Amino acid sequence: MPPGPLSVPIFGNWLQVGNNLNHRLLASMSQTYGPVFLLKLGSKNLVVVSDPEPATQVLHAQGVEFGSRPRNVVFDIFAGNGQDMIFTVYGDHWRKMRRIMTLPFFTNKVVHNYSNMWEEEMDLMVRDLNMNDRVRSEGIVIRRRLQLMLYNIMYRMMFDAKFESQEDPLFIQATRFNSERSRLAQSFEYNYGDFIPLLRPFLRGYLNKCKNLQSRRLAFFNTHYVEKRRQIMIANGEKHKIGCAIDHIIDAQMKGEISEENGIYIVENINVAAIETTLWSMEWAIAELVNHPTIQSKIRDEISKVLKGEPVTESNLHELPYLQATVKETLRLHTPIPLLVPHMNLEEAKLGGHTIPKESRVVVNAWWLANDPSWWKNPEEFRPEKFLEEECATDAVAGGKVDFRFVPFGVGRRSCPGIILALPILGLESW
Ligand code: HEM
């Protein structure tokens, strides 16, 4: 078994380590217990990976063995007992869902078809901020406006629908449902019932709250968005043209490839995976640029020198290496999902010479891999130049030639398919 702090019966290490097992705490524990260590959280095993070599094993070399996701009573509610794609076990259902989602969301053609729309939504955001006098006087919190932009980008891709403003009642409802879902799923309040099965009956109230929220939330997606597209498809019959991502999904349902429930969980997954992750990265990029005016000037200089007054578009982003380096540096220092989405081995496995009991939760500390001073020069510094100088060969990729010190999107089978959208959207926004 991997090393780790001594555990006590029933509670394991839970009372020693507490609830907030964040990436910084786990990185500091790896200094004592090594690159692969084990925490017992009640009846559950948590294996923490903090070095590129075992990370390669988990994400790539033994990608099948560690390609599942751990389950718990709360995630089972939000993922419909594995009917979705992100949180489902590795197997045929996951493969089918990933294949069906690829065509409408994750191809170069999608990027090509939607990049004008992304640019338009960004221009609208900048116009709104310019028109707001408070921006120039006391300043404003731009999170809500960025959030509106990202919701509009994703809802236009999914449903060919958008929200009018931050006050649009549907926008208010959608953001409330999603943030309540994140709060309930990521809270520590249910750990006792998750870690100690004997205490599970006491979770009933919490689980009912989750079920209630989830059924209202899915009904919201269904009534306001999915059903409307289905009716348009039915009305047009044979003549129907695929107009947005959900049309592909409804098409797959009509052909019997997936169920209606699977379809609604695809919508749920995109709401969970695509919007807040990109939003956090944008906020961090903006915060770093505000605090580093010289980096701002360098981005501006590069744009005016290379594009000579032409606007930045998805198709010319590749001509702007300093801008791209700034996006990478943001993802490195402020890794949006620092521990990736947890992995799980369905069967007993080997890792770094240790035995990993079956059904262990395995987390890769991607933030530490990208901030460990043994691998990076002055990692605490925000310095895009790093990706043009000593790290010029290091890229944020999820497949192909991967540097396992820098994996903000994960790698391999369970890596983020949304990387193909996220990188250009972040590049466009950062300028
Ligand atoms: C999974 C990061 C944007 C869809 C993941 C994972 C990470 C990640 C770390 C888990 C990898 C693993 O388990 O090893 C990010 C970051 C984003 C982003 C940093 C933005 C900056 C998006 C977008 C979409 C998306 C825009 C969709 C449009 C997904 C899906 C999965 C996933 C569906 C689950 C993959 C699976 O389990 O097979 N993402 N993501 N992500 N992401 Fe993203």
GROMACS .gro file of C-alpha atoms and ligand atoms in nm, residues 59 69 85-87 94 98 101 105-106 154 269-270 273-275 277-278 281 331 336-337 340-343 407-411 413-419 421-422 425-426, ligand 1:
model
   85
   59LEU     CA    1  -0.359   0.927  -1.707
   69ARG     CA    2  -1.477   0.782  -1.179
   85MET     CA    3  -2.061   1.128  -1.943
   86ILE     CA    4  -1.829   1.312  -1.702
   87PHE     CA    5  -1.897   1.107  -1.390
   94TRP     CA    6  -1.902   0.639  -2.152
   98ARG     CA    7  -1.822   1.068  -2.568
  101MET     CA    8  -2.091   1.453  -2.793
  105PHE     CA    9  -1.916   2.007  -2.962
  106PHE     CA   10  -1.557   1.899  -3.005
  154MET     CA   11  -2.251   2.796  -2.468
  269ASN     CA   12  -2.268   1.806  -1.816
  270ILE     CA   13  -2.201   2.099  -2.048
  273ALA     CA   14  -1.798   2.151  -1.728
  274ALA     CA   15  -1.787   2.428  -1.983
  275ILE     CA   16  -1.894   2.754  -1.826
  277THR     CA   17  -1.410   2.652  -1.568
  278THR     CA   18  -1.361   2.896  -1.855
  281SER     CA   19  -0.959   3.118  -1.610
  331LEU     CA   20  -0.366   2.793  -1.658
  336PRO     CA   21  -0.889   2.585  -1.280
  337ILE     CA   22  -0.945   2.220  -1.175
  340LEU     CA   23  -0.853   1.721  -1.218
  341VAL     CA   24  -1.178   1.524  -1.194
  342PRO     CA   25  -1.110   1.225  -0.963
  343HIS     CA   26  -1.018   0.896  -1.131
  407VAL     CA   27  -0.183   1.899  -1.769
  408PRO     CA   28  -0.456   2.156  -1.688
  409PHE     CA   29  -0.701   1.963  -1.908
  410GLY     CA   30  -0.593   1.614  -1.799
  411VAL     CA   31  -0.455   1.369  -2.054
  413ARG     CA   32  -0.914   0.889  -2.231
  414ARG     CA   33  -1.079   1.099  -1.960
  415SER     CA   34  -0.910   1.425  -2.058
  416CYS     CA   35  -1.111   1.737  -2.132
  417PRO     CA   36  -1.261   1.722  -2.482
  418GLY     CA   37  -1.354   2.091  -2.441
  419ILE     CA   38  -0.988   2.198  -2.474
  421LEU     CA   39  -1.305   2.530  -2.755
  422ALA     CA   40  -1.155   2.655  -2.428
  425ILE     CA   41  -1.208   3.131  -2.629
  426LEU     CA   42  -0.949   3.215  -2.362
  432HEM     C1   43  -1.319   1.701  -1.821
  432HEM     C2   44  -1.054   2.103  -1.748
  432HEM     C3   45  -1.350   2.354  -2.041
  432HEM     C4   46  -1.607   1.951  -2.122
  432HEM     C5   47  -1.224   1.789  -1.777
  432HEM     C6   48  -1.116   1.754  -1.687
  432HEM     C7   49  -1.043   1.867  -1.666
  432HEM     C8   50  -1.102   1.973  -1.743
  432HEM     C9   51  -0.920   1.882  -1.577
  432HEM    C10   52  -1.093   1.617  -1.623
  432HEM    C11   53  -0.973   1.546  -1.679
  432HEM    C12   54  -0.943   1.417  -1.607
  432HEM     O1   55  -1.029   1.363  -1.540
  432HEM     O2   56  -0.831   1.368  -1.617
  432HEM    C13   57  -1.114   2.206  -1.818
  432HEM    C14   58  -1.066   2.343  -1.819
  432HEM    C15   59  -1.150   2.415  -1.900
  432HEM    C16   60  -1.250   2.321  -1.951
  432HEM    C17   61  -0.943   2.391  -1.743
  432HEM    C18   62  -1.148   2.561  -1.936
  432HEM    C19   63  -1.051   2.645  -1.911
  432HEM    C20   64  -1.440   2.265  -2.093
  432HEM    C21   65  -1.537   2.298  -2.194
  432HEM    C22   66  -1.612   2.184  -2.215
  432HEM    C23   67  -1.559   2.081  -2.129
  432HEM    C24   68  -1.550   2.436  -2.262
  432HEM    C25   69  -1.727   2.161  -2.308
  432HEM    C26   70  -1.773   2.242  -2.398
  432HEM    C27   71  -1.552   1.851  -2.044
  432HEM    C28   72  -1.608   1.716  -2.037
  432HEM    C29   73  -1.524   1.643  -1.951
  432HEM    C30   74  -1.421   1.735  -1.907
  432HEM    C31   75  -1.732   1.665  -2.110
  432HEM    C32   76  -1.537   1.497  -1.908
  432HEM    C33   77  -1.449   1.403  -1.990
  432HEM    C34   78  -1.463   1.257  -1.950
  432HEM     O3   79  -1.488   1.226  -1.834
  432HEM     O4   80  -1.447   1.171  -2.038
  432HEM     N1   81  -1.211   1.923  -1.810
  432HEM     N2   82  -1.224   2.196  -1.898
  432HEM     N3   83  -1.454   2.133  -2.056
  432HEM     N4   84  -1.441   1.859  -1.966
  432HEM    FE1   85  -1.328   2.025  -1.941
   0.00000   0.00000   0.00000
